[in-house]
XYZ file of C-alpha atoms in Angstrom:
727
model
C 21.489 42.209 -8.208
C 22.591 41.170 -11.715
C 26.285 40.465 -12.179
C 28.310 41.796 -15.096
C 29.075 38.301 -16.336
C 25.356 37.513 -16.262
C 24.693 40.455 -18.572
C 27.444 39.355 -20.962
C 26.372 35.753 -21.517
C 23.647 34.816 -23.982
C 20.140 34.653 -22.571
C 19.837 30.974 -23.489
C 22.428 29.997 -20.858
C 20.549 31.877 -18.140
C 17.400 30.040 -19.217
C 19.123 26.634 -19.117
C 20.551 27.233 -15.651
C 17.317 28.615 -14.248
C 15.202 25.801 -15.706
C 17.631 23.318 -14.140
C 17.112 25.077 -10.802
C 13.328 24.902 -11.264
C 13.422 21.166 -11.998
C 15.552 20.507 -8.916
C 13.232 22.642 -6.788
C 10.208 20.690 -8.048
C 11.878 17.538 -6.745
C 11.405 19.060 -3.278
C 7.677 19.439 -3.957
C 6.821 16.040 -5.447
C 7.185 14.058 -2.172
C 4.812 16.423 -0.330
C 1.767 14.537 -1.565
C 3.105 11.189 -0.319
C 4.264 12.283 3.127
C 1.447 14.737 3.964
C -2.297 14.946 3.307
C -1.863 17.600 0.583
C -4.388 16.746 -2.132
C -3.899 19.663 -4.569
C -0.168 19.563 -5.159
C -0.649 20.499 -8.819
C -1.702 23.998 -7.688
C 1.603 24.529 -5.884
C 3.605 23.129 -8.796
C 1.854 25.443 -11.271
C 2.415 28.408 -8.973
C 6.113 27.510 -8.726
C 6.418 27.427 -12.533
C 4.505 30.719 -12.708
C 6.806 32.460 -10.187
C 9.966 31.128 -11.834
C 8.774 32.345 -15.238
C 8.046 35.852 -13.920
C 11.475 36.009 -12.247
C 13.227 34.808 -15.412
C 11.621 37.607 -17.419
C 13.319 40.115 -15.084
C 10.463 42.610 -15.226
C 10.214 45.549 -12.837
C 10.187 44.491 -9.196
C 6.868 46.165 -8.447
C 5.191 44.571 -11.465
C 6.647 41.180 -10.480
C 5.359 41.695 -6.935
C 1.842 42.489 -8.142
C 1.691 39.630 -10.639
C 3.000 37.018 -8.219
C 0.774 38.366 -5.467
C -2.263 38.186 -7.726
C -1.364 34.618 -8.673
C -1.024 33.694 -4.986
C -4.414 35.198 -4.118
C -6.038 33.459 -7.069
C -4.575 30.099 -5.993
C -5.791 30.583 -2.402
C -9.212 31.660 -3.671
C -9.619 28.562 -5.849
C -8.524 26.261 -3.045
C -10.454 27.633 -0.062
C -12.836 30.530 -0.800
C -16.410 30.521 -2.044
C -16.800 34.307 -2.314
C -15.983 36.277 -5.469
C -12.322 37.218 -5.748
C -11.631 40.710 -4.311
C -15.243 41.191 -3.209
C -15.989 42.751 0.194
C -16.960 39.359 1.601
C -13.758 37.861 0.199
C -11.571 40.524 1.846
C -13.417 40.108 5.145
C -12.981 36.339 5.063
C -9.290 36.676 4.216
C -8.613 39.224 6.985
C -10.389 37.087 9.594
C -8.490 33.957 8.517
C -5.099 35.661 8.528
C -5.604 37.491 11.838
C -6.858 34.355 13.596
C -3.942 32.292 12.350
C -1.378 34.971 13.182
C -2.669 34.901 16.751
C -2.279 31.107 16.829
C 1.185 31.458 15.301
C 2.340 33.935 17.930
C 0.981 31.750 20.732
C 2.695 28.704 19.173
C -0.630 26.917 18.829
C 0.534 25.083 15.699
C -2.277 22.553 15.555
C -4.952 25.237 15.182
C -3.353 26.765 12.092
C -5.941 26.401 9.337
C -5.205 24.616 6.035
C -5.706 27.935 4.215
C -3.006 29.671 6.253
C -0.596 26.764 5.874
C -1.108 26.836 2.114
C -0.558 30.601 2.153
C 2.778 30.161 3.932
C 3.748 27.406 1.506
C 2.979 29.628 -1.499
C 4.988 32.468 0.033
C 7.915 30.078 0.433
C 7.658 29.114 -3.246
C 7.577 32.828 -4.127
C 10.770 33.423 -2.135
C 12.507 30.392 -3.628
C 11.953 31.702 -7.153
C 14.284 34.619 -6.257
C 16.798 32.525 -4.334
C 17.143 29.926 -7.078
C 17.711 32.700 -9.645
C 20.389 34.223 -7.432
C 22.179 30.895 -6.844
C 21.913 29.433 -10.330
C 22.065 32.488 -12.617
C 23.601 35.418 -10.790
C 26.251 33.577 -8.736
C 26.727 30.228 -10.521
C 26.980 28.594 -7.055
C 24.714 25.557 -7.217
C 26.686 22.739 -5.587
C 25.218 23.236 -2.089
C 21.630 23.196 -3.363
C 22.348 20.062 -5.415
C 23.795 18.277 -2.380
C 20.877 19.314 -0.182
C 18.480 17.974 -2.817
C 20.232 14.598 -2.859
C 20.227 14.417 0.948
C 16.558 15.474 1.179
C 15.360 12.859 -1.309
C 17.574 10.124 0.173
C 16.247 10.742 3.697
C 12.628 10.688 2.519
C 13.213 7.499 0.545
C 14.764 5.830 3.591
C 12.392 6.866 6.372
C 9.040 7.547 4.649
C 6.709 5.891 2.154
C 8.083 8.054 -0.683
C 9.816 6.052 -3.420
C 12.777 7.994 -4.849
C 14.006 5.459 -7.422
C 13.263 7.643 -10.447
C 13.712 10.930 -8.573
C 17.377 10.141 -7.848
C 18.027 9.491 -11.542
C 16.314 12.729 -12.578
C 18.275 14.720 -10.008
C 21.546 13.103 -11.115
C 20.993 14.023 -14.767
C 19.840 17.602 -14.175
C 22.389 18.287 -11.427
C 25.402 17.157 -13.435
C 24.284 19.014 -16.550
C 23.802 22.179 -14.459
C 27.135 21.682 -12.678
C 28.904 21.226 -16.001
C 27.428 24.405 -17.455
C 28.057 26.365 -14.254
C 31.690 25.270 -14.152
C 32.170 26.169 -17.819
C 30.634 29.617 -17.362
C 32.769 30.197 -14.257
C 35.916 29.377 -16.247
C 34.848 31.779 -18.976
C 34.347 34.513 -16.396
C 37.773 33.924 -14.844
C 39.553 33.947 -18.213
C 37.577 37.019 -19.375
C 36.564 35.222 -22.560
C 33.799 36.981 -24.428
C 30.655 35.002 -25.057
C 29.818 36.307 -28.528
C 31.495 33.376 -30.273
C 29.463 30.953 -28.162
C 26.304 31.929 -29.999
C 27.682 30.006 -32.966
C 29.407 27.297 -30.946
C 26.643 26.248 -28.610
C 27.096 22.654 -29.751
C 29.558 22.230 -26.872
C 26.509 21.605 -24.677
C 25.627 18.401 -26.539
C 28.846 16.534 -25.613
C 28.247 17.497 -21.976
C 24.678 16.165 -22.002
C 25.801 13.048 -23.874
C 28.460 12.267 -21.264
C 25.984 12.722 -18.411
C 23.351 10.528 -20.076
C 25.914 7.849 -20.931
C 27.216 7.876 -17.342
C 23.672 7.574 -16.036
C 22.892 4.663 -18.339
C 26.077 2.821 -17.401
C 25.517 3.430 -13.700
C 21.925 2.209 -13.951
C 22.683 -0.932 -15.972
C 26.040 -1.948 -14.510
C 26.200 -4.736 -11.912
C 26.413 -3.500 -8.344
C 27.978 -4.909 -5.210
C 25.768 -6.222 -2.450
C 25.575 -4.013 0.686
C 28.905 -4.095 2.520
C 27.524 -3.047 5.938
C 24.365 -3.997 7.833
C 21.401 -1.751 7.096
C 21.204 0.732 10.019
C 17.621 1.771 9.332
C 15.871 -1.131 11.145
C 18.092 -0.512 14.177
C 17.290 3.202 14.159
C 13.568 2.537 13.805
C 13.512 -0.100 16.536
C 15.549 2.102 18.867
C 13.231 5.041 18.253
C 10.090 2.946 18.749
C 8.065 4.726 21.397
C 10.862 7.192 22.165
C 9.532 9.899 24.414
C 6.315 7.956 24.780
C 6.645 6.078 28.015
C 2.964 5.307 28.326
C 2.634 3.769 24.952
C 1.797 7.103 23.461
C 0.459 8.015 20.137
C 2.994 9.589 17.879
C 3.366 8.351 14.306
C 2.703 4.608 14.598
C 2.708 1.674 12.202
C -0.695 0.106 11.604
C -1.205 -3.475 12.759
C -2.645 -5.535 15.590
C -1.488 -4.486 19.064
C -2.669 -5.281 22.568
C -2.188 -1.870 24.221
C -5.264 0.277 23.543
C -5.041 2.498 26.612
C -4.069 5.602 24.621
C -5.820 5.954 21.263
C -5.272 8.695 18.721
C -2.446 9.992 16.587
C -1.394 9.243 13.042
C 0.070 6.045 11.672
C 1.631 4.805 8.468
C 0.218 1.892 6.521
C 2.063 -1.426 6.702
C 1.350 -3.776 3.814
C 3.187 -6.734 5.386
C 1.062 -9.898 4.839
C -0.075 -11.576 8.076
C -2.025 -14.604 6.826
C -3.931 -16.069 3.896
C -7.528 -17.060 4.576
C -9.138 -19.814 2.514
C -12.888 -19.390 2.948
C -16.152 -19.488 1.017
C -17.465 -16.302 2.628
C -15.907 -12.848 3.033
C -16.116 -11.652 6.627
C -14.257 -10.058 9.526
C -11.834 -12.014 11.735
C -12.169 -11.485 15.499
C -9.423 -11.584 18.132
C -10.815 -9.945 21.287
C -13.199 -7.387 22.784
C -12.738 -4.751 25.489
C -15.360 -3.380 27.840
C -14.047 -0.324 29.779
C -13.749 3.046 28.071
C -11.412 5.308 30.061
C -11.822 8.562 28.136
C -8.492 7.940 26.383
C -8.784 4.344 25.213
C -9.866 0.819 26.163
C -9.000 -1.685 28.890
C -10.675 -4.765 30.313
C -12.387 -4.517 33.678
C -10.820 -7.735 35.021
C -7.736 -9.834 34.476
C -8.286 -12.783 32.103
C -10.129 -15.679 33.745
C -9.460 -18.543 31.393
C -11.689 -21.567 30.955
C -10.203 -24.678 29.331
C -11.693 -25.528 25.945
C -11.806 -28.680 23.848
C -10.583 -27.650 20.361
C -13.249 -29.927 18.914
C -16.058 -28.254 20.872
C -15.394 -24.597 21.620
C -18.074 -22.962 23.772
C -17.644 -19.400 22.525
C -21.147 -18.041 21.914
C -21.542 -14.480 20.674
C -25.131 -15.047 19.492
C -28.056 -17.231 20.570
C -29.476 -20.367 18.975
C -32.418 -18.363 17.603
C -30.081 -16.771 15.035
C -30.067 -18.542 11.691
C -26.618 -19.943 10.771
C -24.795 -21.733 7.982
C -22.061 -24.281 8.731
C -18.805 -23.260 7.032
C -15.092 -23.954 7.295
C -11.957 -21.875 6.796
C -8.196 -22.235 6.882
C -5.592 -19.663 7.918
C -2.002 -19.917 6.669
C 0.394 -17.480 8.326
C 3.370 -15.870 6.622
C 5.583 -15.769 9.720
C 6.125 -12.011 9.318
C 3.893 -11.111 12.268
C 3.490 -12.993 15.544
C 0.018 -12.778 17.121
C -0.232 -14.806 20.361
C -4.000 -15.320 20.080
C -6.287 -17.329 17.816
C -7.855 -15.368 14.960
C -11.355 -16.679 14.338
C -14.695 -15.878 12.614
C -18.097 -15.413 14.245
C -19.612 -18.727 15.327
C -16.383 -20.733 15.721
C -16.979 -24.168 17.272
C -13.989 -26.282 16.182
C -10.275 -25.578 15.748
C -7.857 -28.010 14.126
C -4.172 -27.192 14.670
C -2.647 -30.512 13.601
C -1.084 -30.861 17.045
C -2.251 -31.668 20.559
C -3.351 -28.292 21.873
C -5.358 -27.186 24.870
C -7.172 -23.904 24.349
C -8.108 -21.333 26.972
C -11.037 -18.933 26.606
C -11.510 -15.714 28.552
C -15.270 -15.228 28.691
C -15.023 -11.443 29.073
C -12.617 -10.503 26.285
C -13.483 -13.662 24.279
C -9.837 -14.190 23.386
C -8.704 -17.723 22.585
C -5.122 -18.671 23.519
C -3.208 -21.962 23.854
C -2.190 -22.879 27.371
C 1.454 -22.556 28.348
C 2.106 -26.317 28.016
C 0.802 -26.545 24.439
C 2.774 -26.300 21.233
C 2.131 -22.728 20.065
C 3.854 -23.058 16.688
C 0.486 -23.353 14.958
C -0.146 -19.675 15.701
C 2.546 -18.728 13.177
C 1.950 -21.572 10.693
C -1.540 -22.817 9.894
C -4.814 -23.919 11.433
C -8.328 -24.621 10.196
C -11.700 -24.183 11.809
C -15.386 -24.882 11.487
C -17.954 -22.261 12.363
C -21.638 -21.414 12.178
C -21.821 -18.228 10.136
C -24.740 -16.132 11.490
C -27.434 -14.360 9.492
C -29.308 -11.718 11.505
C -32.982 -11.096 10.738
C -33.573 -7.338 10.913
C -37.241 -7.327 11.932
C -36.448 -9.762 14.756
C -33.755 -7.379 15.946
C -36.264 -4.520 15.875
C -38.681 -6.578 17.943
C -36.024 -7.610 20.471
C -36.729 -6.810 24.102
C -35.240 -3.672 25.631
C -34.615 -5.445 28.958
C -31.034 -6.658 29.272
C -29.532 -9.188 31.696
C -28.191 -7.436 34.780
C -24.567 -8.448 34.133
C -24.697 -7.276 30.496
C -26.219 -3.951 31.470
C -23.737 -3.385 34.296
C -20.589 -4.152 32.274
C -21.399 -2.864 28.815
C -23.033 0.475 29.593
C -20.015 1.730 31.599
C -18.852 5.280 30.892
C -16.298 7.611 32.533
C -17.718 9.901 35.206
C -16.316 12.986 33.486
C -17.715 12.177 30.041
C -18.836 15.484 28.414
C -22.605 15.839 28.486
C -22.801 16.938 24.862
C -21.941 13.396 23.726
C -25.168 12.078 25.259
C -27.089 15.036 23.834
C -25.767 14.203 20.373
C -26.816 10.557 20.772
C -30.341 11.678 21.681
C -30.435 13.985 18.675
C -29.259 11.263 16.270
C -31.814 8.711 17.483
C -34.762 10.995 18.181
C -36.923 9.343 15.492
C -35.771 5.758 16.138
C -38.158 3.670 18.228
C -36.165 0.500 18.818
C -32.633 -0.617 19.591
C -31.769 -1.718 16.056
C -32.879 1.535 14.451
C -30.984 3.532 17.061
C -27.818 1.544 16.391
C -28.314 1.876 12.637
C -28.876 5.637 12.927
C -25.596 6.083 14.823
C -23.806 3.701 12.453
C -24.730 5.859 9.435
C -24.430 9.229 11.199
C -20.734 9.709 10.438
C -21.113 9.166 6.703
C -23.819 11.844 6.487
C -22.158 14.567 8.522
C -18.768 15.337 7.051
C -16.526 12.957 8.994
C -13.382 11.990 7.086
C -11.457 8.718 7.152
C -7.743 9.482 7.337
C -4.664 7.977 8.957
C -2.570 11.160 8.744
C -2.807 14.322 10.848
C -5.076 12.606 13.371
C -4.810 14.530 16.652
C -4.041 13.099 20.064
C -6.413 14.363 22.775
C -4.939 16.683 25.371
C -4.526 15.516 28.970
C -7.892 16.949 30.023
C -9.692 16.101 26.787
C -11.938 13.116 26.031
C -10.940 11.041 22.984
C -14.498 10.640 21.674
C -15.477 14.238 22.392
C -12.489 15.509 20.399
C -13.388 13.349 17.384
C -17.132 14.050 17.424
C -16.999 17.818 17.834
C -13.535 19.083 16.887
C -11.355 17.097 14.497
C -13.944 14.900 12.709
C -10.940 13.148 11.179
C -9.772 9.672 12.119
C -9.714 5.970 11.375
C -11.500 2.877 12.661
C -10.610 3.379 16.346
C -12.167 6.862 16.324
C -15.379 5.712 14.652
C -15.881 2.451 16.566
C -15.105 3.948 19.983
C -17.416 6.887 19.301
C -20.302 4.615 18.315
C -19.894 2.463 21.434
C -19.857 5.529 23.697
C -22.873 7.111 21.945
C -24.847 3.880 22.381
C -23.875 3.560 26.025
C -25.162 7.068 26.771
C -28.540 5.683 25.645
C -28.138 2.717 28.048
C -27.700 0.338 25.104
C -25.051 -2.325 25.853
C -22.215 -2.145 23.306
C -18.585 -3.214 23.184
C -15.421 -2.563 21.195
C -14.061 -5.387 19.015
C -10.609 -5.888 17.479
C -9.374 -8.079 14.668
C -8.910 -7.920 10.915
C -11.099 -7.183 7.929
C -11.470 -9.779 5.199
C -8.412 -8.601 3.245
C -8.006 -8.683 -0.520
C -9.144 -11.593 -2.659
C -6.077 -13.045 -4.406
C -7.582 -16.316 -5.707
C -11.156 -16.593 -6.945
C -12.582 -20.031 -6.261
C -14.318 -21.957 -9.016
C -17.250 -24.273 -8.410
C -17.008 -25.624 -4.879
C -13.450 -24.361 -4.440
C -13.208 -21.550 -1.819
C -11.654 -18.125 -2.344
C -8.291 -17.089 -0.922
C -7.866 -13.711 0.794
C -4.593 -11.998 1.670
C -4.837 -10.252 5.038
C -2.144 -7.681 5.839
C -1.156 -5.569 8.803
C -3.037 -2.743 7.090
C -6.242 -4.788 7.500
C -6.103 -4.556 11.315
C -9.449 -3.087 12.313
C -11.871 -2.331 15.116
C -15.655 -2.300 14.979
C -18.736 -2.406 17.243
C -20.996 -5.091 18.685
C -24.416 -4.248 20.103
C -26.293 -6.557 22.471
C -29.864 -7.646 21.597
C -31.741 -9.660 24.254
C -32.645 -13.082 22.878
C -30.208 -12.683 19.978
C -26.780 -11.885 21.409
C -24.038 -9.637 20.086
C -24.579 -8.169 16.596
C -21.724 -6.484 14.663
C -22.015 -2.926 13.302
C -19.552 -0.999 11.112
C -19.528 2.802 11.640
C -16.171 3.567 9.982
C -16.565 5.867 6.999
C -16.016 4.015 3.710
C -16.420 0.473 5.095
C -19.261 -1.996 4.669
C -20.566 -4.314 7.369
C -19.707 -7.819 6.112
C -22.103 -9.506 8.538
C -25.122 -11.121 6.879
C -28.424 -9.316 7.483
C -31.777 -10.343 6.035
C -35.356 -9.150 6.149
C -38.080 -11.753 6.721
C -41.353 -10.413 5.351
C -43.240 -12.865 7.581
C -41.933 -11.134 10.691
C -43.917 -7.951 11.306
C -42.575 -4.944 13.076
C -44.645 -4.028 16.124
C -46.981 -1.086 15.687
C -45.103 1.056 18.145
C -41.801 0.516 16.369
C -40.487 2.719 13.624
C -39.555 1.521 10.126
C -35.957 1.554 8.924
C -34.197 4.867 9.573
C -34.623 6.409 6.142
C -36.357 9.560 7.300
C -35.499 12.874 5.720
C -32.549 14.626 7.239
C -32.307 18.298 7.888
C -31.187 20.107 4.806
C -27.474 20.707 4.868
C -25.072 22.472 2.513
C -24.075 20.590 -0.580
C -20.593 19.143 -0.585
C -18.038 21.103 -2.544
C -18.236 18.827 -5.581
C -22.023 19.293 -5.884
C -22.067 23.069 -5.900
C -22.918 24.941 -9.064
C -19.628 25.978 -10.584
C -20.896 27.175 -13.955
C -20.576 30.902 -13.283
C -17.677 32.411 -15.275
C -14.634 33.226 -13.190
C -14.429 36.666 -14.770
C -17.545 37.751 -12.865
C -15.619 37.353 -9.626
C -13.590 40.441 -10.430
C -16.450 42.953 -10.845
C -15.600 44.776 -7.611
C -11.869 45.045 -8.279
C -10.498 48.538 -8.794
C -7.792 48.900 -11.453
C -5.059 51.468 -10.909
C -2.637 52.110 -13.759
C -2.109 50.492 -17.119
C 0.520 48.019 -15.965
C -1.720 46.704 -13.206
C -4.678 46.563 -15.595
C -2.787 44.613 -18.244
C -1.356 42.189 -15.680
C -4.700 41.585 -13.985
C -6.560 41.191 -17.293
C -3.995 38.649 -18.467
C -4.335 36.690 -15.220
C -8.133 36.838 -15.359
C -8.226 35.631 -18.965
C -5.860 32.799 -18.187
C -7.794 31.957 -15.043
C -11.085 32.008 -16.942
C -9.693 29.681 -19.593
C -8.381 27.265 -16.973
C -11.648 27.551 -15.030
C -13.740 26.907 -18.145
C -11.695 23.854 -19.116
C -10.860 22.659 -15.618
C -12.813 19.413 -15.785
C -11.461 18.527 -19.196
C -7.929 19.291 -17.983
C -8.476 17.241 -14.823
C -9.816 14.359 -16.896
C -6.739 14.186 -19.094
C -4.289 14.743 -16.211
C -5.869 12.063 -14.033
C -6.122 9.732 -17.032
C -2.411 10.163 -17.734
C -1.541 9.524 -14.089
C -3.726 6.423 -13.991
C -1.972 5.055 -17.063
C 1.515 5.750 -15.722
C 1.354 5.473 -11.910
C -1.257 2.727 -11.421
C -1.311 3.378 -7.675
C -4.136 3.451 -5.152
C -3.960 7.189 -4.410
C -4.369 8.096 -8.066
C -7.312 5.703 -8.355
C -9.020 7.269 -5.328
C -8.566 10.718 -6.881
C -10.004 9.408 -10.159
C -13.020 7.960 -8.360
C -13.714 11.236 -6.531
C -13.468 13.068 -9.863
C -16.026 10.642 -11.327
C -18.418 11.453 -8.463
C -17.941 15.151 -9.164
C -18.714 14.710 -12.881
C -21.840 12.672 -12.099
C -23.048 15.346 -9.667
C -22.536 18.064 -12.300
C -24.605 16.049 -14.763
C -27.547 15.861 -12.376
C -26.741 12.477 -10.839
C -25.421 13.349 -7.353
C -25.109 10.827 -4.536
C -28.175 11.201 -2.357
C -27.955 11.898 1.369
C -27.661 8.683 3.353
C -27.107 6.593 0.223
C -24.217 4.124 0.382
C -21.672 3.974 -2.409
C -22.916 0.569 -3.460
C -26.518 1.768 -3.681
C -25.374 4.797 -5.621
C -23.336 2.627 -8.005
C -26.373 0.432 -8.643
C -28.452 3.526 -9.499
C -25.812 4.813 -11.915
C -25.490 1.430 -13.624
C -29.271 1.262 -14.070
C -29.151 4.739 -15.609
C -26.458 3.800 -18.117
C -27.372 0.097 -18.443
C -23.924 -1.171 -17.468
C -21.967 -2.753 -14.621
C -19.116 -0.232 -14.807
C -19.911 1.888 -11.738
C -20.246 -1.169 -9.510
C -16.846 -2.494 -10.567
C -15.214 0.878 -10.011
C -16.919 1.241 -6.607
C -15.905 -2.250 -5.436
C -12.285 -1.495 -6.313
C -12.488 1.884 -4.561
C -13.891 0.398 -1.337
C -11.204 -2.296 -1.310
C -8.419 0.235 -1.902
C -9.776 2.708 0.673
C -8.945 0.438 3.586
C -6.067 -1.724 2.416
C -4.206 1.012 0.517
C -3.246 -1.732 -1.918
C -3.802 -1.846 -5.653
C -4.109 -4.509 -8.270
C -1.762 -3.302 -10.970
C -2.716 -6.214 -13.163
C -6.315 -4.969 -13.279
C -5.591 -1.218 -13.171
C -5.421 -0.904 -16.961
C -8.930 -2.330 -17.249
C -10.223 -0.080 -14.427
C -8.667 2.949 -16.123
C -10.417 2.161 -19.389
C -13.742 1.604 -17.596
C -13.304 4.929 -15.802
C -12.599 6.790 -19.053
C -15.502 5.160 -20.886
C -17.990 5.969 -18.118
C -16.932 9.629 -17.913
C -17.219 9.956 -21.697
C -20.735 8.513 -21.554
C -21.713 10.846 -18.717
C -20.388 13.901 -20.555
C -21.923 12.955 -23.917
């Protein structure tokens, strides 16, 4: 309904009010990308602008319905469908998706709602809001409630999530007070029955209003502010809510970091960039803390209570590998920040000496291989600093292939344990993965690389928790295919154990981020954060010992492996697992997308001139956007890289680079690691650019940290490489 006062005022004031409402509504959308796994937020923002524009034009309701509906279907089609828009296959796919999700909705099975249906509901909400905002801001001039809700919404997200609302609050303040000023003025004009004709010539009254708001904002931003007058309640709320409703150490939304309770794995967590320690070392490698041997179907425990053996800090008898493994004597120093208390020694492979600067007696549990000070020792070194000497191992691959398949009885009994109710299809999958591998190393390597070749996704958000009667590994392997290190490492251990290959689960930290590059004989310094807490896999090789493997998607095994050409592989053993895989569909970014979008509409029937004109306009616009989509993406991502300089934007830029390379006939081959792929691209273009971009991407992928000082250089390298590829 359009009010009489709305009809009387100049159109420009309706536009100003409605645009203010649109900007405030967009502030509700911007945080979605930070607090959810939504990766195409720009589509929803563009659809919001599209719906608001159609509503502002106040065209016939049926025409508005058709145009907005067509825009919604086009957005859904571009996001999720491969069929031609409005084709028979497209309609069939849409009907099946909607009916299946409606059934799940009615049965309150929220988790099984597909991403397509969730996006559809989100777009419908945006459609509805375009009408509601027009009614509140233009027809009724009642905007105060929406403004207050916007402030509360952004403040809550800024306080309790990773979303940073520093600039959002300022934007909302400026737009809200300008809109409130105009709304109040228009309301006064309505009450006094003042005609608006004279305002066409006196619109300059808006400029003093905007000037006052901007001046107030500037003063408020620059003026000195009092320190907080009350204690911050947020830490208390968070600590009180820790584990609420989760009596068994459950798996709601957790904070990443080292923890000792691994009985219930699964669930999402938020990254925690709190520094734990700084490692001064000449080599980049993982830092161990402990292992666990019993998989329960939900998580990990140890089969026995710790049985500690006293250790001389100058001669630690912790042996994870045999003397036949080639080693290099190295030293390292750990300096702790005091932000995190870990009651166990953090050490590298091959540790033999620990210097704490105090008189300490160490205790070693031979099963979990955890090192702890005894209760009578000074434990302050655990939160301050200690140094160590260690023999860094280098594993010879052909020797591992030739290793015996006969394990010691104790090793076989403990490290091939599996739950009695383990689903049989896990063992069948392990057999399928390793069918062409003839030795233990090749079997382990085949499982290690399986996840990266079969669509598994590394993510810390929206990771499901297995149901009471559901196996943790079975859910990850066959249903969700989404998870983080615990999902990948546990799955690899269980797959190996179904093949009677001894394997165990290891916890600790990755190498962290290099913050000081050593020169000459000076070592490097690495910052290790809570976000670097990690789990990986160790596989037992008779005559060699425990060898680390890294199955987690996007991570590289930092252990040193070498190939000795003088060591021959036995005739009955297979070569490295580089055999051809079964042909599988190309990933989305490698598909041929050169067909004009207009051809998707060949089967669409046009009824009436208004529908025809609206559809043709949408198709032409869609074709133009489709034709220029990569150029538009390039400039948009480039602008975001220059302004945001954050890790998420860089990851998006790197994925876009892979898409451009694939379109130019240089796709990443199946089974090829990112580093191998980067080397091939650099050889093609005679540069080192792809390797630098890939190294930064791999570092960011795990730590979720960025190097803003180097981001400008990475952005320029990214732009230059894409220009060379497209030329």
